[in-house]
Tab-separated table of C-alpha atoms in Angstrom:
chain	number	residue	atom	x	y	z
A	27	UNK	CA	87.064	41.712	-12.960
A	28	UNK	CA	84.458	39.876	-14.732
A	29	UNK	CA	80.893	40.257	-13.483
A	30	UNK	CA	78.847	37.144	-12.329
A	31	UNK	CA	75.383	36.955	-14.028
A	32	UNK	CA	72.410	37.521	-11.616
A	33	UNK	CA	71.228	33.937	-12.690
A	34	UNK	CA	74.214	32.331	-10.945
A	35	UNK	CA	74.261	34.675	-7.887
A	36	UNK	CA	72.213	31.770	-5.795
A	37	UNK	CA	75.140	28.896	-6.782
A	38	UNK	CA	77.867	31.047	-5.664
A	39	UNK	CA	76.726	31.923	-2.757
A	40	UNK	CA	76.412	28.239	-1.776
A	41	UNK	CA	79.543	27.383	-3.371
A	42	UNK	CA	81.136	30.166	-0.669
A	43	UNK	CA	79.212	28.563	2.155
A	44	UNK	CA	80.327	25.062	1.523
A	45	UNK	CA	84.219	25.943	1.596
A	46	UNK	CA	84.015	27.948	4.363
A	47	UNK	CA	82.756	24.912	6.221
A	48	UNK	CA	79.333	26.625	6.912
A	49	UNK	CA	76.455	24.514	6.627
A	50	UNK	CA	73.797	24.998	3.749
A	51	UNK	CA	70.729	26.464	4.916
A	52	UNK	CA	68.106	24.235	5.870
A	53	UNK	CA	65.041	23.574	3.253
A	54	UNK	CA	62.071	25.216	4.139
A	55	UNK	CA	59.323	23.085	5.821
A	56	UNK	CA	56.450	22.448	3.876
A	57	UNK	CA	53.221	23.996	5.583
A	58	UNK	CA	51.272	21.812	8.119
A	59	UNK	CA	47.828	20.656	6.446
A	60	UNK	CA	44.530	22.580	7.758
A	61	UNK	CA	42.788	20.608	10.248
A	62	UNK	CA	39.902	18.239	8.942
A	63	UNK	CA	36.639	19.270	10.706
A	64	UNK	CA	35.203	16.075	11.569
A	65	UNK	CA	31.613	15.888	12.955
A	66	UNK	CA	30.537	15.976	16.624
A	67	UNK	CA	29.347	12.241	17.663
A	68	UNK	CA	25.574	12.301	18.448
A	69	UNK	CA	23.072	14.953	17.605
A	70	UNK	CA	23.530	17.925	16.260
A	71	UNK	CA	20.910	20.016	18.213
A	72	UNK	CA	21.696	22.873	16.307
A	73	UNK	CA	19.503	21.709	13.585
A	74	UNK	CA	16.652	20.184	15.830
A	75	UNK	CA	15.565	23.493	17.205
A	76	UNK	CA	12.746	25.977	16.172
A	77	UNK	CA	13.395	28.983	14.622
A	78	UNK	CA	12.865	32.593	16.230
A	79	UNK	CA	11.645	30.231	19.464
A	80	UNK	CA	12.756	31.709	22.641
A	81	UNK	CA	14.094	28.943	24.790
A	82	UNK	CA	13.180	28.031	27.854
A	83	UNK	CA	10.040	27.905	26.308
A	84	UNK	CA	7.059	29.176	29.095
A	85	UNK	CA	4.674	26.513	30.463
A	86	UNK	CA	4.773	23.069	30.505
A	87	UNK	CA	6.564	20.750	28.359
A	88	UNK	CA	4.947	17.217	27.702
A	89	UNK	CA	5.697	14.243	25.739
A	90	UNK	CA	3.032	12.157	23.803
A	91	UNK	CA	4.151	8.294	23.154
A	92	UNK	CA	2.549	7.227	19.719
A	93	UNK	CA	3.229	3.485	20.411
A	94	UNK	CA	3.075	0.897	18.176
A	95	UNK	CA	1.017	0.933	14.990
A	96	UNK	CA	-2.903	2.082	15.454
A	97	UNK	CA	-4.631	-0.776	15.393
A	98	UNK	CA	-6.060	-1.770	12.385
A	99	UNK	CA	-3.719	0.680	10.463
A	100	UNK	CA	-2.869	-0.447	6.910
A	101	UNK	CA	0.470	-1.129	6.327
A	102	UNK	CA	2.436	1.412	4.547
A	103	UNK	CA	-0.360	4.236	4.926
A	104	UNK	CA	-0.177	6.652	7.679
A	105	UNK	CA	-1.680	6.185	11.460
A	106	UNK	CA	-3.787	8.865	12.538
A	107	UNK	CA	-2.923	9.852	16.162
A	108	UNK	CA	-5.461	11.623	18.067
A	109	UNK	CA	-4.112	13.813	20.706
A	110	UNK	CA	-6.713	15.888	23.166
A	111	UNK	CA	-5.079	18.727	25.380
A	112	UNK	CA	-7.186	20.051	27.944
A	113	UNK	CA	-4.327	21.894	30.327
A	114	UNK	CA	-4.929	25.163	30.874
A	115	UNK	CA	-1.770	27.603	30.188
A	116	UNK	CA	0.722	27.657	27.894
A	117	UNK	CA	1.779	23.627	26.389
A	118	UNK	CA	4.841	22.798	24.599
A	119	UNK	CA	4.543	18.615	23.229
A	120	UNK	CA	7.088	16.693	22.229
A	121	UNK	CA	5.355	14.155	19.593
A	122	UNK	CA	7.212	10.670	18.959
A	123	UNK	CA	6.059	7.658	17.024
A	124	UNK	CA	7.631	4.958	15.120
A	125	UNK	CA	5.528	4.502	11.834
A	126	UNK	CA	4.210	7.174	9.499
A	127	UNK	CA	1.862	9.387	11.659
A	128	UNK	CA	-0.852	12.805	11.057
A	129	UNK	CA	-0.926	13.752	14.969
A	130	UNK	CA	-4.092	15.727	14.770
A	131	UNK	CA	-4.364	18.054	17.930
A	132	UNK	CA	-7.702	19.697	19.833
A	133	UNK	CA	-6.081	22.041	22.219
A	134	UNK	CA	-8.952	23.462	24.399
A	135	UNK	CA	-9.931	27.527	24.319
A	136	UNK	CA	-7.993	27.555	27.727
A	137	UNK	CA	-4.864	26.029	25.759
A	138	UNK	CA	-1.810	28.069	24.092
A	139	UNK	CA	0.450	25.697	22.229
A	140	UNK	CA	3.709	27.318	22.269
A	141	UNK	CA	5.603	24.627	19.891
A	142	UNK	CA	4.803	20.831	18.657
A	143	UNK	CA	7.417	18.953	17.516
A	144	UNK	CA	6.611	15.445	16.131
A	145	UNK	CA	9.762	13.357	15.458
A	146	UNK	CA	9.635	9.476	14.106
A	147	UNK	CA	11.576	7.162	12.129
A	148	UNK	CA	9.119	7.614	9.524
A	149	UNK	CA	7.538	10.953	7.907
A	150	UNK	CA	5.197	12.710	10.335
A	151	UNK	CA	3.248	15.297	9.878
A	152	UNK	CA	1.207	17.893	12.289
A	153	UNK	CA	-2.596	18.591	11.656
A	154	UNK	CA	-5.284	20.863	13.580
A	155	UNK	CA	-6.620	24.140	14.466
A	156	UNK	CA	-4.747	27.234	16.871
A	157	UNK	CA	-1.550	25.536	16.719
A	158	UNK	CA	0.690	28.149	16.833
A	159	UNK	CA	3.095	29.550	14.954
A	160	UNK	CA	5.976	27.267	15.986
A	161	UNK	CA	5.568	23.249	14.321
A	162	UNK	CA	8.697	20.735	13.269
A	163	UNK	CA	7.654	17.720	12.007
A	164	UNK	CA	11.275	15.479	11.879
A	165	UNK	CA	12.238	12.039	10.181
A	166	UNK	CA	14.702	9.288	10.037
A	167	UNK	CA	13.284	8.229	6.596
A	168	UNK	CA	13.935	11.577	4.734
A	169	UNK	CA	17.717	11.399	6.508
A	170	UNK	CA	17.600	14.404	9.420
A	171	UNK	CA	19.141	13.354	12.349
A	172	UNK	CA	16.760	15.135	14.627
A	173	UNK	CA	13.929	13.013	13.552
A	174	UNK	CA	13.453	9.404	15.544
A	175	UNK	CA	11.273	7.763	17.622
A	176	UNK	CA	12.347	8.624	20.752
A	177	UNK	CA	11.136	5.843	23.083
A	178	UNK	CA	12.852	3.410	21.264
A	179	UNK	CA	15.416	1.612	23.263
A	180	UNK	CA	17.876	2.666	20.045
A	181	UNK	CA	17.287	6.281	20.100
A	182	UNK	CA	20.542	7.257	20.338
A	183	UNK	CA	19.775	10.170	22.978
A	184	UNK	CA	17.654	9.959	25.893
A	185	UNK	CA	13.987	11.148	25.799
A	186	UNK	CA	15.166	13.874	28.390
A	187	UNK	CA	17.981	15.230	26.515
A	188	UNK	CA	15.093	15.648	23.589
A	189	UNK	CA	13.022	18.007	25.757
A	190	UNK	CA	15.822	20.127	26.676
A	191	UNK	CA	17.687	20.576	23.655
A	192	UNK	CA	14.758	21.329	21.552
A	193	UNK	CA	12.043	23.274	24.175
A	194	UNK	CA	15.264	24.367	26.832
A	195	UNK	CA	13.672	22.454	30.157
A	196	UNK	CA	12.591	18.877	30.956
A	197	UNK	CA	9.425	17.401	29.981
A	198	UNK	CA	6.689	17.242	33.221
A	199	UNK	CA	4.455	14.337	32.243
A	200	UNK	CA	4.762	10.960	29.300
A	201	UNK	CA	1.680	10.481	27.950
A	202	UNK	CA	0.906	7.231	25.979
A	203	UNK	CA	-1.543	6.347	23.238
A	204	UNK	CA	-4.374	3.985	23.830
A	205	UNK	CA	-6.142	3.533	20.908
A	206	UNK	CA	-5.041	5.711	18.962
A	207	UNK	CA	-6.048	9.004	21.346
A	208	UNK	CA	-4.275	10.706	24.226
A	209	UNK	CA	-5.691	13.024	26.490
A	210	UNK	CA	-3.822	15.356	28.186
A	211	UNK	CA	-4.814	17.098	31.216
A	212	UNK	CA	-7.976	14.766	32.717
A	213	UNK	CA	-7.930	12.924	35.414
A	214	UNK	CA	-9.477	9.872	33.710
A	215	UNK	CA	-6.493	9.690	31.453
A	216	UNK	CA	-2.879	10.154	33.806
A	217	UNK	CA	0.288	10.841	32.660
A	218	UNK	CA	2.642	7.511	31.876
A	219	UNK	CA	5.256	8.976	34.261
């Protein structure tokens, strides 16, 4: 008897198969592709949020409304947005304007800003004195996502889902611009809604 080389073994065997009426084995499946991750449709809040900031974040939370362009602002320079908080207790603000915008802040000695987060379709930037450790200045222009100007009618998320995701509650008070100042917290000047 003559011995079949090892090579061959795999031809045989199918060559047995097929006149015994058996069926050839099946070829093997290639593997399913992986999944494509594809990117969740909105915001991703993830990325909006402050670092090492415990959320719900204590005190109040309240939104200033930059507006339109300061008056007499020159075009393609920033506008310088005044904002005056005078609320005793721990503040959280939620800073939103369309152009490119220094929000300088006066808290009061009776305020404790826990977080500021200015957000615009163009660069902002956060300026002043005992403004805590936690400030995120976001824009459209420079590509992040979290950065817009969140009044707009465009927005893309509402002005409420803003305050949660980023400070963990609802905003208490909208406070708009005149002039180029906003003060929080006096009578004289009221909340927007």
């Amino acid at each position: 008897m003559s011995l079949v080389p090892f090579r061959c073994l795999p031809l045989l065997t199918l060559a047995l198969l097929a006149g015994c009426g058996a069926e050839a084995p099946a070829p093997v499946a290639a593997p399913a592709p992986s999944p494509v991750a594809v990117a969740p449709a909105g915001v991703d809040w993830s990325r909006c949020q402050f670092p090492g900031l415990m959320l719900p974040v204590p005190g109040k939370v309240i939104v200033v409304d930059g507006g339109q362009s300061v008056p007499d602002a020159e075009p393609g320079r920033e506008s310088i947005r005044r904002v005056e908080i005078v609320v005793p207790g721990k503040v959280a603000l939620l800073l939103t304007a369309p152009d490119a915008t220094v929000w300088l802040l006066r808290p009061s000695p009776e305020t404790e800003l826990v977080g500021v987060y200015a957000s615009g379709d163009a660069p902002q930037r956060i300026s002043g004195q005992r403004l805590g450790a936690h400030l995120l200045a976001r824009s459209r222009a420079t590509g992040d996502d979290c950065g817009r100007y969140w009044m707009a009618a465009d927005a893309g998320a509402t002005l409420e889902e803003a305050s949660r995701q980023v400070f963990g509650r609802a905003h208490s008070a909208v406070y708009r611009l005149h002039g180029g100042l906003a003060v929080i917290g006096k009578a004289e000047e009221p909340p927007v809604r």
